[in-house]
CSV table of C-alpha atoms in Angstrom, one decimal:
chain,number,residue,atom,x,y,z
A,1,MET,CA,13.6,-20.8,3.2
A,2,GLY,CA,11.3,-21.0,6.1
A,3,GLY,CA,7.5,-20.9,5.9
A,4,TRP,CA,7.2,-17.4,7.3
A,5,LEU,CA,9.8,-16.0,5.0
A,6,ILE,CA,7.8,-17.2,2.0
A,7,VAL,CA,4.6,-15.7,3.4
A,8,LEU,CA,6.3,-12.4,4.0
A,9,LEU,CA,7.8,-12.5,0.5
A,10,VAL,CA,4.4,-13.0,-1.0
A,11,ILE,CA,2.9,-10.2,1.0
A,12,VAL,CA,5.8,-7.8,0.0
A,13,LEU,CA,5.4,-8.8,-3.7
A,14,ALA,CA,1.6,-8.2,-3.5
A,15,ILE,CA,2.2,-4.7,-2.0
A,16,LEU,CA,4.7,-3.9,-4.7
A,17,ALA,CA,2.4,-5.0,-7.4
A,18,PHE,CA,-0.5,-3.1,-6.0
A,19,SER,CA,1.6,0.0,-5.6
A,20,TYR,CA,3.0,-0.2,-9.1
A,21,PHE,CA,-0.3,-0.7,-10.8
A,22,SER,CA,-2.1,2.0,-8.8
A,23,THR,CA,0.7,4.5,-9.5
A,24,ARG,CA,0.7,3.5,-13.1
A,25,SER,CA,-3.0,4.0,-13.4
A,26,VAL,CA,-2.8,7.4,-11.8
A,27,MET,CA,0.0,8.5,-14.1
A,28,LYS,CA,-1.9,7.3,-17.1
A,29,ASP,CA,-4.9,9.4,-16.1
A,30,LYS,CA,-2.8,12.5,-15.6
A,31,THR,CA,-0.7,12.4,-18.8
A,32,GLY,CA,-3.4,14.0,-21.0
A,33,ASN,CA,-4.3,16.7,-18.4
A,34,GLN,CA,-1.6,19.4,-18.1
A,35,GLU,CA,-3.5,21.2,-15.3
A,36,PHE,CA,-1.4,21.0,-12.1
A,37,ASP,CA,-4.0,22.1,-9.5
A,38,SER,CA,-6.9,19.9,-10.4
A,39,GLU,CA,-9.6,18.7,-7.9
A,40,LEU,CA,-9.0,15.4,-6.1
A,41,PRO,CA,-11.1,12.4,-7.0
A,42,ASP,CA,-14.1,11.6,-4.7
A,43,GLY,CA,-12.5,8.4,-3.4
A,44,VAL,CA,-9.3,10.2,-2.4
A,45,GLU,CA,-11.2,13.0,-0.8
A,46,LYS,CA,-13.3,10.6,1.3
A,47,ARG,CA,-10.4,8.3,2.3
A,48,PRO,CA,-7.0,10.1,1.6
A,49,TYR,CA,-5.0,7.6,3.7
A,50,LEU,CA,-6.6,4.4,2.5
A,51,ALA,CA,-6.1,5.4,-1.2
A,52,ASN,CA,-2.4,5.9,-0.7
A,53,PRO,CA,-0.4,2.7,-1.3
A,54,VAL,CA,2.5,4.0,0.9
A,55,PHE,CA,0.3,4.2,3.9
A,56,LEU,CA,-1.2,0.8,3.1
A,57,ALA,CA,2.3,-0.7,3.0
A,58,TYR,CA,3.1,0.8,6.4
A,59,LEU,CA,-0.2,-0.4,7.9
A,60,ILE,CA,0.3,-3.9,6.6
A,61,PHE,CA,4.0,-3.9,7.7
A,62,PHE,CA,3.2,-2.9,11.3
A,63,LEU,CA,0.2,-5.3,11.4
A,64,ALA,CA,2.5,-8.2,10.3
A,65,LEU,CA,5.2,-7.0,12.8
A,66,VAL,CA,2.7,-7.1,15.7
A,67,LEU,CA,1.3,-10.5,14.6
A,68,LEU,CA,4.8,-12.0,14.3
A,69,THR,CA,5.9,-10.5,17.7
A,70,TRP,CA,2.7,-11.9,19.3
A,71,PHE,CA,3.2,-15.3,17.7
A,72,PHE,CA,6.8,-15.6,18.9
A,73,ALA,CA,6.1,-14.2,22.3
A,74,PHE,CA,3.4,-16.8,23.1
Protein backbone atom coordinates (compact mmCIF):
# COMPACT_ATOMS: atom_id res chain seq x y z
CA MET A 1 0.00 0.00 0.00
CA GLY A 2 1.18 3.47 -0.82
CA GLY A 3 1.60 6.22 1.72
CA TRP A 4 -1.42 8.17 0.49
CA LEU A 5 -3.66 5.14 0.67
CA ILE A 6 -2.79 4.61 4.31
CA VAL A 7 -3.45 8.28 5.09
CA LEU A 8 -6.82 8.17 3.33
CA LEU A 9 -7.68 4.92 5.10
CA VAL A 10 -6.97 6.51 8.48
CA ILE A 11 -9.11 9.54 7.57
CA VAL A 12 -12.00 7.32 6.47
CA LEU A 13 -11.77 5.25 9.65
CA ALA A 14 -11.74 8.42 11.76
CA ILE A 15 -14.85 9.72 9.98
CA LEU A 16 -16.60 6.37 10.44
CA ALA A 17 -15.72 6.27 14.14
CA PHE A 18 -16.88 9.86 14.67
CA SER A 19 -20.14 9.19 12.81
CA TYR A 20 -20.80 5.97 14.69
CA PHE A 21 -20.22 7.42 18.15
CA SER A 22 -22.11 10.64 17.48
CA THR A 23 -25.09 8.69 16.10
CA ARG A 24 -24.94 6.30 19.03
CA SER A 25 -24.90 9.15 21.54
CA VAL A 26 -27.90 10.80 19.88
CA MET A 27 -29.82 7.52 19.86
CA LYS A 28 -28.97 6.92 23.51
CA ASP A 29 -30.33 10.36 24.42
CA LYS A 30 -33.54 9.78 22.45
CA THR A 31 -34.45 6.29 23.74
CA GLY A 32 -36.04 7.51 26.97
CA ASN A 33 -37.95 10.33 25.30
CA GLN A 34 -40.89 9.15 23.20
CA GLU A 35 -41.78 12.65 22.05
CA PHE A 36 -41.31 12.85 18.28
CA ASP A 37 -41.44 16.63 17.76
CA SER A 38 -39.06 17.88 20.40
CA GLU A 39 -36.94 21.02 20.23
CA LEU A 40 -33.49 20.88 18.68
CA PRO A 41 -30.45 21.22 20.94
CA ASP A 42 -28.80 24.65 20.98
CA GLY A 43 -25.64 23.40 19.26
CA VAL A 44 -27.63 21.99 16.35
CA GLU A 45 -29.75 25.11 16.02
CA LYS A 46 -26.67 27.33 15.85
CA ARG A 47 -24.69 25.13 13.44
CA PRO A 48 -27.01 22.59 11.79
CA TYR A 49 -24.52 21.56 9.10
CA LEU A 50 -21.46 21.36 11.30
CA ALA A 51 -23.23 19.08 13.79
CA ASN A 52 -24.18 16.59 11.05
CA PRO A 53 -21.51 13.91 10.49
CA VAL A 54 -22.71 13.25 6.92
CA PHE A 55 -22.02 16.84 5.90
CA LEU A 56 -18.67 16.69 7.69
CA ALA A 57 -17.76 13.56 5.73
CA TYR A 58 -18.65 15.28 2.45
CA LEU A 59 -16.64 18.36 3.41
CA ILE A 60 -13.57 16.33 4.37
CA PHE A 61 -13.87 14.20 1.23
CA PHE A 62 -14.03 17.18 -1.12
CA LEU A 63 -11.22 18.94 0.73
CA ALA A 64 -9.05 15.82 0.40
CA LEU A 65 -10.02 15.51 -3.26
CA VAL A 66 -9.00 19.10 -3.97
CA LEU A 67 -5.73 18.70 -2.08
CA LEU A 68 -4.84 15.47 -3.87
CA THR A 69 -5.73 16.97 -7.24
CA TRP A 70 -3.62 20.02 -6.49
CA PHE A 71 -0.73 17.83 -5.31
CA PHE A 72 -0.70 15.66 -8.42
CA ALA A 73 -1.27 18.61 -10.78
CA PHE A 74 1.79 20.48 -9.56
